[in-house]
Coordinates of C-alpha atoms (C1' of nucleotides) in Angstrom, one line a residue:
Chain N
X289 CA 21.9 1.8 -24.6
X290 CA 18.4 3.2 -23.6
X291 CA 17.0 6.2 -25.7
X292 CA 18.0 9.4 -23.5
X293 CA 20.5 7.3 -21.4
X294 CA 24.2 9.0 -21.5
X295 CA 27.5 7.3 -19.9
X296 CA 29.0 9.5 -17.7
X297 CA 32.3 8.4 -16.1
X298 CA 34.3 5.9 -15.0
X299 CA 35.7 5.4 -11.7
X300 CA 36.0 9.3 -10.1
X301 CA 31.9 9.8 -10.5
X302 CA 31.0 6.3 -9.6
X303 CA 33.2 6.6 -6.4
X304 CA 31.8 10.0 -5.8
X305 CA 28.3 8.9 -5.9
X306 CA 28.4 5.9 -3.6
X307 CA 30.5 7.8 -1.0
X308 CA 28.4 10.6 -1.1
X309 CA 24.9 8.4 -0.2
X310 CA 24.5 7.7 3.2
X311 CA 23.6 3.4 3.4
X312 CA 27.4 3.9 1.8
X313 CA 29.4 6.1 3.9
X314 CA 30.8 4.0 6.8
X315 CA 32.6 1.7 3.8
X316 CA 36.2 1.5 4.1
X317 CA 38.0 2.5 0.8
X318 CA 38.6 -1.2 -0.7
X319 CA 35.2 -1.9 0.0
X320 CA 34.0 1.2 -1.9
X321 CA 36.1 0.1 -4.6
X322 CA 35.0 -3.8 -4.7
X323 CA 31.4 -2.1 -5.4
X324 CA 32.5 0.7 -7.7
X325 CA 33.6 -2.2 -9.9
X326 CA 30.2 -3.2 -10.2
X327 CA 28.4 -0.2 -10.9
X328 CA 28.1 2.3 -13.8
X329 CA 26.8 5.5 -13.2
X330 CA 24.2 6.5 -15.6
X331 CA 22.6 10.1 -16.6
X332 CA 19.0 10.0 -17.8
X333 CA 17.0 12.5 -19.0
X334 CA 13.3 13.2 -17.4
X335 CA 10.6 10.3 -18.4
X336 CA 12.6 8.1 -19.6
X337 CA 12.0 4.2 -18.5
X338 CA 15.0 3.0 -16.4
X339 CA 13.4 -0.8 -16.5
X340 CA 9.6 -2.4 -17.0
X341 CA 8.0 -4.5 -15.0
X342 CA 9.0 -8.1 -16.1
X343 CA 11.9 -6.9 -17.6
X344 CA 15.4 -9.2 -16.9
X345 CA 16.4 -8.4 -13.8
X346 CA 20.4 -8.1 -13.8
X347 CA 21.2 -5.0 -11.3
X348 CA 19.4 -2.6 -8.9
X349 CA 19.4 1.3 -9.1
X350 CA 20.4 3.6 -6.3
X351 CA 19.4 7.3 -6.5
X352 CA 22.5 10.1 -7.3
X353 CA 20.6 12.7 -8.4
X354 CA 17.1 13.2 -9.4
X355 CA 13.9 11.6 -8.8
X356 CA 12.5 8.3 -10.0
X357 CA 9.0 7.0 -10.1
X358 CA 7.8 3.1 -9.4
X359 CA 5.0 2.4 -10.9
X360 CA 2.7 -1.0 -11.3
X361 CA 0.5 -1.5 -14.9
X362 CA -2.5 -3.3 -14.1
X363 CA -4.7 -4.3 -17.2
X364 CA -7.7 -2.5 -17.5
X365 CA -6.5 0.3 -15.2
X366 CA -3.9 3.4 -15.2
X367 CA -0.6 2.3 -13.8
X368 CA -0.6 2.6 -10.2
X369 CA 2.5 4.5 -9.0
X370 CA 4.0 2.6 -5.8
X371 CA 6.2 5.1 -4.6
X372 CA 9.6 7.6 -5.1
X373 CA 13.0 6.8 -5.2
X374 CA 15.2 10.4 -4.7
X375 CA 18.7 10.9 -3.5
X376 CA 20.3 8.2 -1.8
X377 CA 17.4 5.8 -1.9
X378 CA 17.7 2.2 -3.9
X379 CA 14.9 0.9 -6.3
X380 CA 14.9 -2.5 -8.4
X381 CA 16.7 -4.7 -5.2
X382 CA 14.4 -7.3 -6.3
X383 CA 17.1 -8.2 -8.9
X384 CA 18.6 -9.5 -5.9
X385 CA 16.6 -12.1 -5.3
X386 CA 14.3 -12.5 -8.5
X387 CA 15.5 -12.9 -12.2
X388 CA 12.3 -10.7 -13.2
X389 CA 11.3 -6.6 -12.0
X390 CA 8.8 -6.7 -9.9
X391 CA 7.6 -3.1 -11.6
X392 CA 8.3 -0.3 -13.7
X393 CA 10.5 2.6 -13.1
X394 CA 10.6 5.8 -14.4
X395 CA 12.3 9.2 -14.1
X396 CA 10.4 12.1 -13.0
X397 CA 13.2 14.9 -13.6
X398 CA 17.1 14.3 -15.4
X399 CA 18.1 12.1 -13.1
X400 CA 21.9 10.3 -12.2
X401 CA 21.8 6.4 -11.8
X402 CA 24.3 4.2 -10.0
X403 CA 23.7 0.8 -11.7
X404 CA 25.0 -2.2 -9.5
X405 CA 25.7 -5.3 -10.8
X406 CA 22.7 -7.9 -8.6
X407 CA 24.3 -11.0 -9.2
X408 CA 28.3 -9.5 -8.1
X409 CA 26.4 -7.5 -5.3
X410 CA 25.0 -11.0 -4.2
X411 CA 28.8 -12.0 -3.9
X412 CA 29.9 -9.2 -1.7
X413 CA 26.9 -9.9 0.7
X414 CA 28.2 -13.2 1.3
X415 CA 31.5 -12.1 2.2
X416 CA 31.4 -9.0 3.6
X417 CA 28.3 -8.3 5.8
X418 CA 29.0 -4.2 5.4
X419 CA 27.4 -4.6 2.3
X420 CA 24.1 -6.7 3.8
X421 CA 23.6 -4.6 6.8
X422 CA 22.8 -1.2 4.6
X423 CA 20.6 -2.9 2.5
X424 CA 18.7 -4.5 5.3
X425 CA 18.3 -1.1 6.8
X426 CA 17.4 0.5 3.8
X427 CA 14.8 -2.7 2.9
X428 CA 13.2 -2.1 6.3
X429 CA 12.6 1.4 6.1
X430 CA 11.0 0.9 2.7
X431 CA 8.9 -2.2 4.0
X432 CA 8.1 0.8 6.4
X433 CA 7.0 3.4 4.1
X434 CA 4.7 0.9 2.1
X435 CA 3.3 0.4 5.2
X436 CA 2.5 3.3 5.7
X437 CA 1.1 3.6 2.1
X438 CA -1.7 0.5 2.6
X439 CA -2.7 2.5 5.9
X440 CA -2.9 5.8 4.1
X441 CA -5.2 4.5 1.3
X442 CA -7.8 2.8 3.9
X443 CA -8.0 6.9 4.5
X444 CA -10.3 9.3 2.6
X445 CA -8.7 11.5 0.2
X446 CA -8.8 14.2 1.9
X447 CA -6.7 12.8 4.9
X448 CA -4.3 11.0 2.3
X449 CA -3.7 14.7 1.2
X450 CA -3.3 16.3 4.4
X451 CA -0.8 13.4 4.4
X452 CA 1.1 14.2 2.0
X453 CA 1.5 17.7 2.4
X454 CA 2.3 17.6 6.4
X455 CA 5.0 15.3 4.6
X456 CA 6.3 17.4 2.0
X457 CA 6.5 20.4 4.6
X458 CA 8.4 18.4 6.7
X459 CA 10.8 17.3 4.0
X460 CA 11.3 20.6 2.7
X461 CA 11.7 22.0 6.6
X462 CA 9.4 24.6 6.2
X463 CA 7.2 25.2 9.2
X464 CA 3.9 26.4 7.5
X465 CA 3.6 25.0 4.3
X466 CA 5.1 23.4 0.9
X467 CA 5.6 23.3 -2.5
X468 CA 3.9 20.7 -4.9
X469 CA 6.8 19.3 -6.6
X470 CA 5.5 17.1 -8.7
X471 CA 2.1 17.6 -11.8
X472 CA -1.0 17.8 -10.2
X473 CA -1.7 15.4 -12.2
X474 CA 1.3 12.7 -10.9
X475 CA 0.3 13.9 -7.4
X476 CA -3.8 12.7 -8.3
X477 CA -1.5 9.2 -9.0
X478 CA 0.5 9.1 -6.0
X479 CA -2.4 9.8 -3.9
X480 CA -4.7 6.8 -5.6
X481 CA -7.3 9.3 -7.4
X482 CA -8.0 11.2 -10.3
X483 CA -7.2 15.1 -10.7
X484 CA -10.5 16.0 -10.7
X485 CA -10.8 15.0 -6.9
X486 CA -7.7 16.4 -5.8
X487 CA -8.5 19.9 -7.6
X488 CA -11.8 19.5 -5.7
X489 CA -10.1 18.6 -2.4
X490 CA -7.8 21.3 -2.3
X491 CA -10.6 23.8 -3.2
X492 CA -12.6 22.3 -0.4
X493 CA -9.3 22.5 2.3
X494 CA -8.9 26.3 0.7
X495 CA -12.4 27.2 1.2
X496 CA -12.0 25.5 4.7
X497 CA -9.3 28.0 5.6
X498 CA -7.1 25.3 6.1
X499 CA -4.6 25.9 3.8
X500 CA -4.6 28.5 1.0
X501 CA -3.2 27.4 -2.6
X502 CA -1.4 29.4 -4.8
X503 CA -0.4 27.6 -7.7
X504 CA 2.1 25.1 -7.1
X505 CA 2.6 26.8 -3.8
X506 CA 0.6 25.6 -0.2
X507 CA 0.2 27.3 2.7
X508 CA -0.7 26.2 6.4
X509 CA -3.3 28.5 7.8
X510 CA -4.7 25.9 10.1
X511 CA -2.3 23.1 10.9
X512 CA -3.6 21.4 13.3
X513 CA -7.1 20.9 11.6
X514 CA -4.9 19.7 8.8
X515 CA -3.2 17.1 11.4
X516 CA -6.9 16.1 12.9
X517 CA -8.1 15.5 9.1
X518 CA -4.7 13.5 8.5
X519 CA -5.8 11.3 11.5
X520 CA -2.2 11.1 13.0
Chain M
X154 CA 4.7 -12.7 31.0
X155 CA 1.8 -11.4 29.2
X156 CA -1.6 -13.3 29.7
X157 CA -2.4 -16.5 27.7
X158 CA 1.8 -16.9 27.4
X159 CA 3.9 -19.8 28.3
X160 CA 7.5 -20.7 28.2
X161 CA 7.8 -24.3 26.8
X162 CA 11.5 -25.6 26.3
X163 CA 14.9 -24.8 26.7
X164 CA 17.4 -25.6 23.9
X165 CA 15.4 -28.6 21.8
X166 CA 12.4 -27.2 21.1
X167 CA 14.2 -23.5 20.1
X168 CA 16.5 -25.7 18.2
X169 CA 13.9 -27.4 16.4
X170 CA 12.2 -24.3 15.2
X171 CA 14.8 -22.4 14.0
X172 CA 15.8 -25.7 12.1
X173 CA 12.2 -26.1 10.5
X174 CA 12.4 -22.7 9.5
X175 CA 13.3 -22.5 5.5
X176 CA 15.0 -19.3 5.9
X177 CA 17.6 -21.2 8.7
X178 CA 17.6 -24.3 6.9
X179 CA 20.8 -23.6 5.3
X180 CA 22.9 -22.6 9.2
X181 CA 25.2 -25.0 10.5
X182 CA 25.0 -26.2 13.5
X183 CA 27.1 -24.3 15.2
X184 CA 25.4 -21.5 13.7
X185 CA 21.8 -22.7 15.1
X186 CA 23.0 -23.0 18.5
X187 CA 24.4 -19.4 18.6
X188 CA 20.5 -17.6 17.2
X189 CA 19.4 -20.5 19.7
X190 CA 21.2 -18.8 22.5
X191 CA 19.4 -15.5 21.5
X192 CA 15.6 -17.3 21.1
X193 CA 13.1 -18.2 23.5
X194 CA 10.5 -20.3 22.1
X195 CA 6.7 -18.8 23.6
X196 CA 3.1 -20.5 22.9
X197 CA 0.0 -18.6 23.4
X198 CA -3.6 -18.9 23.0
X199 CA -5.9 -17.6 20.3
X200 CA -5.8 -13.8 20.5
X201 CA -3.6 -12.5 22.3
X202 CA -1.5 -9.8 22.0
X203 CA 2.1 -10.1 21.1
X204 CA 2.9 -6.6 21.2
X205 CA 1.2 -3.4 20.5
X206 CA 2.4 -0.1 18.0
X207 CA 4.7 2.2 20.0
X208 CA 5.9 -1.1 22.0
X209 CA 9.3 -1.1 22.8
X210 CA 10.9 -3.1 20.8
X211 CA 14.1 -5.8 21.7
X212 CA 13.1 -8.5 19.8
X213 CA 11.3 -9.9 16.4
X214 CA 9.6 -12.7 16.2
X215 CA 9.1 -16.0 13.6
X216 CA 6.4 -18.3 13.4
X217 CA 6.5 -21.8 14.5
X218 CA 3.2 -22.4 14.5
X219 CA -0.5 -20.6 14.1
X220 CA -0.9 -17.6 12.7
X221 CA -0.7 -13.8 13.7
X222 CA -2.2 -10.7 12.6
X223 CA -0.5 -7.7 11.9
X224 CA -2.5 -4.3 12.0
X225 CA -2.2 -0.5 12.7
X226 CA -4.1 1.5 14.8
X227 CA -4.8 5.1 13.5
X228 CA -7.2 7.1 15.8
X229 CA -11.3 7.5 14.8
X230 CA -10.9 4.5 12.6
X231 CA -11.1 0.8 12.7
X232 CA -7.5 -1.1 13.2
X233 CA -6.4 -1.8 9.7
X234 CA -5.4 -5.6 8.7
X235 CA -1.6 -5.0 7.3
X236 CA -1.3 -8.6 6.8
X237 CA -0.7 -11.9 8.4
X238 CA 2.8 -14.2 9.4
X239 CA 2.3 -17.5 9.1
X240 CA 5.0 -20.4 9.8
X241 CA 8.4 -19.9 8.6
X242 CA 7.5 -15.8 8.5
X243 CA 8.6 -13.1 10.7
X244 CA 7.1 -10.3 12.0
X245 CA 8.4 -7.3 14.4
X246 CA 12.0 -6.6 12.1
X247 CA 11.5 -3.0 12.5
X248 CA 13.1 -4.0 15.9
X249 CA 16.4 -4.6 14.5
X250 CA 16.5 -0.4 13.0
X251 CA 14.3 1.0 15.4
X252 CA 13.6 0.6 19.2
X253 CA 9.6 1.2 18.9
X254 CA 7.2 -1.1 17.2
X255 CA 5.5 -0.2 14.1
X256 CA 2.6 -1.8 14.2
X257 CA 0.6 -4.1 16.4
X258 CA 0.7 -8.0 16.5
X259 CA -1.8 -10.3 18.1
X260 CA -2.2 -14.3 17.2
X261 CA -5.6 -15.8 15.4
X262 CA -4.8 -19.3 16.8
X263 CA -3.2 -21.3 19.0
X264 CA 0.5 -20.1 18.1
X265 CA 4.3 -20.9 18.6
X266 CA 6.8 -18.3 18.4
X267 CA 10.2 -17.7 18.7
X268 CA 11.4 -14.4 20.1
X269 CA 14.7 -13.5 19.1
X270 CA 17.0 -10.9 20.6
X271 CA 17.2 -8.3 17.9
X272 CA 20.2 -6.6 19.7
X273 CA 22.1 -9.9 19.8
X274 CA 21.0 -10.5 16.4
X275 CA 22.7 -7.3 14.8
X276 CA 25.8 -8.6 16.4
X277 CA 25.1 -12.2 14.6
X278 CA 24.8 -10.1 11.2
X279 CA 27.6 -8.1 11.5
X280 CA 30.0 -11.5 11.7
X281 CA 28.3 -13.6 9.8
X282 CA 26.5 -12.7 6.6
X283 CA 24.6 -16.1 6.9
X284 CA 22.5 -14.5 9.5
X285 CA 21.7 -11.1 7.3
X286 CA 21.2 -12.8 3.8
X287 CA 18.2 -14.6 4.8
X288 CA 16.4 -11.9 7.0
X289 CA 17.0 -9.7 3.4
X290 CA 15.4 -12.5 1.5
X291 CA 12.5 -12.7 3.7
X292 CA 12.2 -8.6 3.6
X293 CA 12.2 -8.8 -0.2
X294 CA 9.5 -11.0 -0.2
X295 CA 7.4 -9.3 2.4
X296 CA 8.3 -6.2 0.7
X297 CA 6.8 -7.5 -2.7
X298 CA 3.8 -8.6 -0.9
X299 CA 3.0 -4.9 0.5
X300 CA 3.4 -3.8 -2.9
X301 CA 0.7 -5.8 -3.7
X302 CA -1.8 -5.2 -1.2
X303 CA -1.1 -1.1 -2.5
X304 CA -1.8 -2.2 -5.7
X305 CA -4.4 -4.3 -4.7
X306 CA -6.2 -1.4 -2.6
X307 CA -6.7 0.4 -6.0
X308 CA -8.7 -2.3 -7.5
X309 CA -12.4 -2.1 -6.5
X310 CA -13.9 -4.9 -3.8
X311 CA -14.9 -7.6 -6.2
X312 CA -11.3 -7.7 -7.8
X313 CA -9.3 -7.7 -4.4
X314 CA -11.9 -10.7 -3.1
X315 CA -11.6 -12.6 -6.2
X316 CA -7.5 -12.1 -5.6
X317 CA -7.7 -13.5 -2.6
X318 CA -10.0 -16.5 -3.7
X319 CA -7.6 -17.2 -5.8
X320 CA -4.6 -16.7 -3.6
X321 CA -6.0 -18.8 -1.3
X322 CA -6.8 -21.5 -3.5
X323 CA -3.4 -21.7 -4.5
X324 CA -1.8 -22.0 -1.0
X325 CA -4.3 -24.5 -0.2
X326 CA -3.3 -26.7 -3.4
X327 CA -6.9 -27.0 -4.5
X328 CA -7.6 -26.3 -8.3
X329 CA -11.4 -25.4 -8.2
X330 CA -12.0 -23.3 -4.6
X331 CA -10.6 -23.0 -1.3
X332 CA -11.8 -22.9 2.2
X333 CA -12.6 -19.4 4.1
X334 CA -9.9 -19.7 7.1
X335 CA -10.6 -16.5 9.3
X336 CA -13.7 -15.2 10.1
X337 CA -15.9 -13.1 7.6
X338 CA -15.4 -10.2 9.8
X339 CA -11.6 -11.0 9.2
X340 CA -11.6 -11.5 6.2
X341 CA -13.5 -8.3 5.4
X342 CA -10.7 -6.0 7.1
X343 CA -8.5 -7.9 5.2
X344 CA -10.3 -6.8 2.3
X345 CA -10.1 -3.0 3.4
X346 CA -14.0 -3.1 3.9
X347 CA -16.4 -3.8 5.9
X348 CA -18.7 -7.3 6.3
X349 CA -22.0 -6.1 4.6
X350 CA -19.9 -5.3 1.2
X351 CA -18.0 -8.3 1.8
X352 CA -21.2 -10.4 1.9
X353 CA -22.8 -8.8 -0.7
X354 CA -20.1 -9.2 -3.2
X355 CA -20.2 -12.7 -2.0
X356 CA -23.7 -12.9 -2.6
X357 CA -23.5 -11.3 -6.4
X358 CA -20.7 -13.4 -7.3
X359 CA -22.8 -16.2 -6.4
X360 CA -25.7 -14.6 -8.2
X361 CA -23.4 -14.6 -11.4
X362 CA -22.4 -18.3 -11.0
X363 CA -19.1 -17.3 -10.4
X364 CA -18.3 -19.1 -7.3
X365 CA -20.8 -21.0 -5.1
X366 CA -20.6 -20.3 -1.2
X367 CA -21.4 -22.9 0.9
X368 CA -20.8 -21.1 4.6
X369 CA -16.9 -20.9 4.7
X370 CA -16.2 -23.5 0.9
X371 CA -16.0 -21.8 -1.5
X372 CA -16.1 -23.1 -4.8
X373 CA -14.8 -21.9 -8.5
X374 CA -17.9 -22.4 -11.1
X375 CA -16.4 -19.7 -13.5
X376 CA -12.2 -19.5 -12.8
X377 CA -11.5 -17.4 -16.0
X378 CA -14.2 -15.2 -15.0
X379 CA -13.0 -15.0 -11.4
X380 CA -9.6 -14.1 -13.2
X381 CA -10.4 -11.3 -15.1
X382 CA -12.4 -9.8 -12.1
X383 CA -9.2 -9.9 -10.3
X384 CA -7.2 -7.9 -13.4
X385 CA -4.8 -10.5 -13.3
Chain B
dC109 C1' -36.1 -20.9 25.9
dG110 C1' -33.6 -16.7 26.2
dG111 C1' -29.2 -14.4 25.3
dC112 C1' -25.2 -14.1 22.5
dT113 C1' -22.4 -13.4 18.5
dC114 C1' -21.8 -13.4 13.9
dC115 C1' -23.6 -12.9 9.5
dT116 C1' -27.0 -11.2 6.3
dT117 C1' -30.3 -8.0 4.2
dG118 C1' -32.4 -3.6 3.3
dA119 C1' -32.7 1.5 2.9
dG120 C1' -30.4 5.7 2.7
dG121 C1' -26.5 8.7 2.5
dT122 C1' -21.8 9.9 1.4
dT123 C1' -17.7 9.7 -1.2
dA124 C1' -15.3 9.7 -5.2
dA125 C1' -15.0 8.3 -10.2
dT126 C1' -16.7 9.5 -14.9
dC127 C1' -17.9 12.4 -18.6
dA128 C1' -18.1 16.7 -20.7
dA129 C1' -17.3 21.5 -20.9
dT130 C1' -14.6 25.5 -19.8
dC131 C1' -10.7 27.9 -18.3
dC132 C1' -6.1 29.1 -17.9
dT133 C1' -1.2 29.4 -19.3
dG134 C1' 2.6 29.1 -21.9
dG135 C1' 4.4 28.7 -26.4
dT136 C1' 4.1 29.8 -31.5
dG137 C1' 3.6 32.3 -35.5
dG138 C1' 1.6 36.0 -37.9
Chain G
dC107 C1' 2.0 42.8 -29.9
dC108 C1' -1.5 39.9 -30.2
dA109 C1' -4.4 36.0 -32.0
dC110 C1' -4.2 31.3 -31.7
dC111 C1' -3.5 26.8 -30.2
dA112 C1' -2.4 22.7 -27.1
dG113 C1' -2.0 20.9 -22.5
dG114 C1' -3.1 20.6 -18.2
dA115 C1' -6.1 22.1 -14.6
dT116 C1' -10.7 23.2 -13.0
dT117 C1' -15.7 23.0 -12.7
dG118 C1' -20.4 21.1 -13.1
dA119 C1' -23.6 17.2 -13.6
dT120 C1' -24.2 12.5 -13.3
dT121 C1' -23.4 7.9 -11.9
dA122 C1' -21.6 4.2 -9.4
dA123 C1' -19.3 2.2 -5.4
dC124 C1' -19.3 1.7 -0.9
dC125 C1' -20.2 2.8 3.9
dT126 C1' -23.5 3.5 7.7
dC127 C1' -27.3 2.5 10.3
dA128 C1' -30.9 -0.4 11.6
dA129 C1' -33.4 -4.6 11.5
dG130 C1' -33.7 -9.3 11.0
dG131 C1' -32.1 -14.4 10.8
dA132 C1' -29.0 -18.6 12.1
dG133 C1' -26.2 -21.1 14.9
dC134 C1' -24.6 -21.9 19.8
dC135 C1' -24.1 -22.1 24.2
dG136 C1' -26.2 -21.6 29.1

DNA sequence: CGGCTCCTTGAGGTTAATCAATCCTGGTGG
DNA sequence: CCACCAGGATTGATTAACCTCAAGGAGCCG
């Protein structure tokens, strides 16, 4: 077992935590079952590598509790962070459909893991479309979101950060502003620069009277300037 | 009917093209003629529009023939290139979760399609998994390829051309070059730039006995080198 | 021969990365 | 309680990449 990797339960948790996420809910209780058998659930501490790129490929990973991070290593350059996984969200389905990851994963906090067997997983798809049509919505929306990422970094960085903080507010349904939840320096990563810039920007948007910054804390003092920069 | 569209066949010609199509190769017959019911095969000149962003959206599309271009439109900036569809690839899925287009399509060439009913389609894929497993293997893959364009998008100009040298080389089953299919100013938005850094780059490459350029040949002098530019 | 479009070339400006130094801040031990 | 240190965050100066604008070619019709 992985360094800072812990078993947790058997059945009760595992049941628990693919009821509880949403692609999951509308499963009838034989089906939940059928895919409990195939998954483990799995606590991690925070930074600790769920898989590497080119690692075997035997399961995917769905989201309990926590937040991942997927990430690309490039040689000759940082490792390019693809996107989030939190709550409810699936990373790794190219196990699926490839005997290889695709790219490395990562948690960002102490994080709970469903791991679901790829190659039974395949099984149930081919029986039972319940299990298909979830992952094809949840596939989409992600094929959606990396859209939305090449877009976002044909942007300057200010308008990729305007971006991502309209988002963040919007995710944590506050009306005027958000908290940074992540390093500044993870955030630099997940915007496609370097800290020094985004210190820079958000001195630049703060001197703007756009937003003001207080630590780890943003405010909207000018939102729609913030949605003109975004280019939305 | 939109401009520069025309309805071809009935049932042989839809037949046909669903049957060419790898990802329906494996349907029985019985199965072709039921996605046959729900697909109208369309031909259309070089560009035109198939549908624009914000569209509503009843249907997805898969290539016959040709080739289309997929791009968002994002106000005070050029239409960015989010890649192409060529045969045997979809494009429009987002119709199948959501009832708006997500981006805008518009054809390069003389094109075949075949529009396909996305509302009937759910229905297909809630019945029979045969219909869902290949639309997931096909999202996989395009999934995989937008992860690369992010990761691409990091890389500076000369590594994301000599990428897609190389890319392009390989689809076109030549060991030493390939042929420039779109235009440069294609090509360049492609890229994620514009065509004076595209021809430039072209031009130093050159310079460096790299590649030669020969208006749209291109040819491989220095591969390894062409390799490492692209961090491979 | 215009007129057209696309590509190329040049000059200049802007953006953002790099490098190096400094500043916090939170923890540690005297 | 306070000096000290280590880490990240900030700032400044410099450099490099790339975009923009403007001015030529080169091919391609009429």
């Amino acid at each position: 077992m992985a360094p800072g990797e812990r078993l947790v339960g058997l059945q009760p948790q595992v049941v628990a935590d693919l009821a509880a996420c949403p692609i999951y809910s509308k499963l009838t209780v034989g089906q939940l079952e059928r895919l409990a058998s195939l998954t483990r659930s799995i606590d991690m501490g925070p930074e600790v590598v769920v898989f590497r790129q080119a690692d075997p490929a035997d399961a995917f990973y769905l989201v309990s509790d926590g937040k991942v991070k997927v990430c690309k290593v490039l040689q000759g350059a940082p490792p390019a962070t693809i996107g989030y996984a939190r709550p409810g969200e699936t990373f790794g389905e190219s196990a699926l459909f490839t005997d290889e990851h695709l790219a490395s994963v990562e948690t960002l906090q102490r994080t709970r893991l469903c791991r679901i067997d790829a190659a039974g997983y395949r099984q149930l798809m081919l029986n039972e479309p319940a299990f298909a049509i979830p992952m094809l919505a949840l596939m989409a929306r992600q094929l959606w979101m990396m859209t939305a990422r090449v877009e976002e970094l044909l942007l300057p960085v200010p308008a990729r950060l305007a971006r991502f903080l309209l988002d963040a507010s919007t995710e944590q349904e506050s009306a005027d502003g958000c908290r940074l939840t992540v390093a500044k320096r993870e955030l630099a990563a997940r915007l496609g620069t370097v800290p020094e810039t985004l210190s820079r920007t958000l001195r630049r948007l703060t001197a703007a009277r756009v937003i003001s910054n207080d630590y780890d804390e943003v405010t909207f003092l000018d939102r729609p300037a913030l949605q003109r920069l975004a280019q939305l």
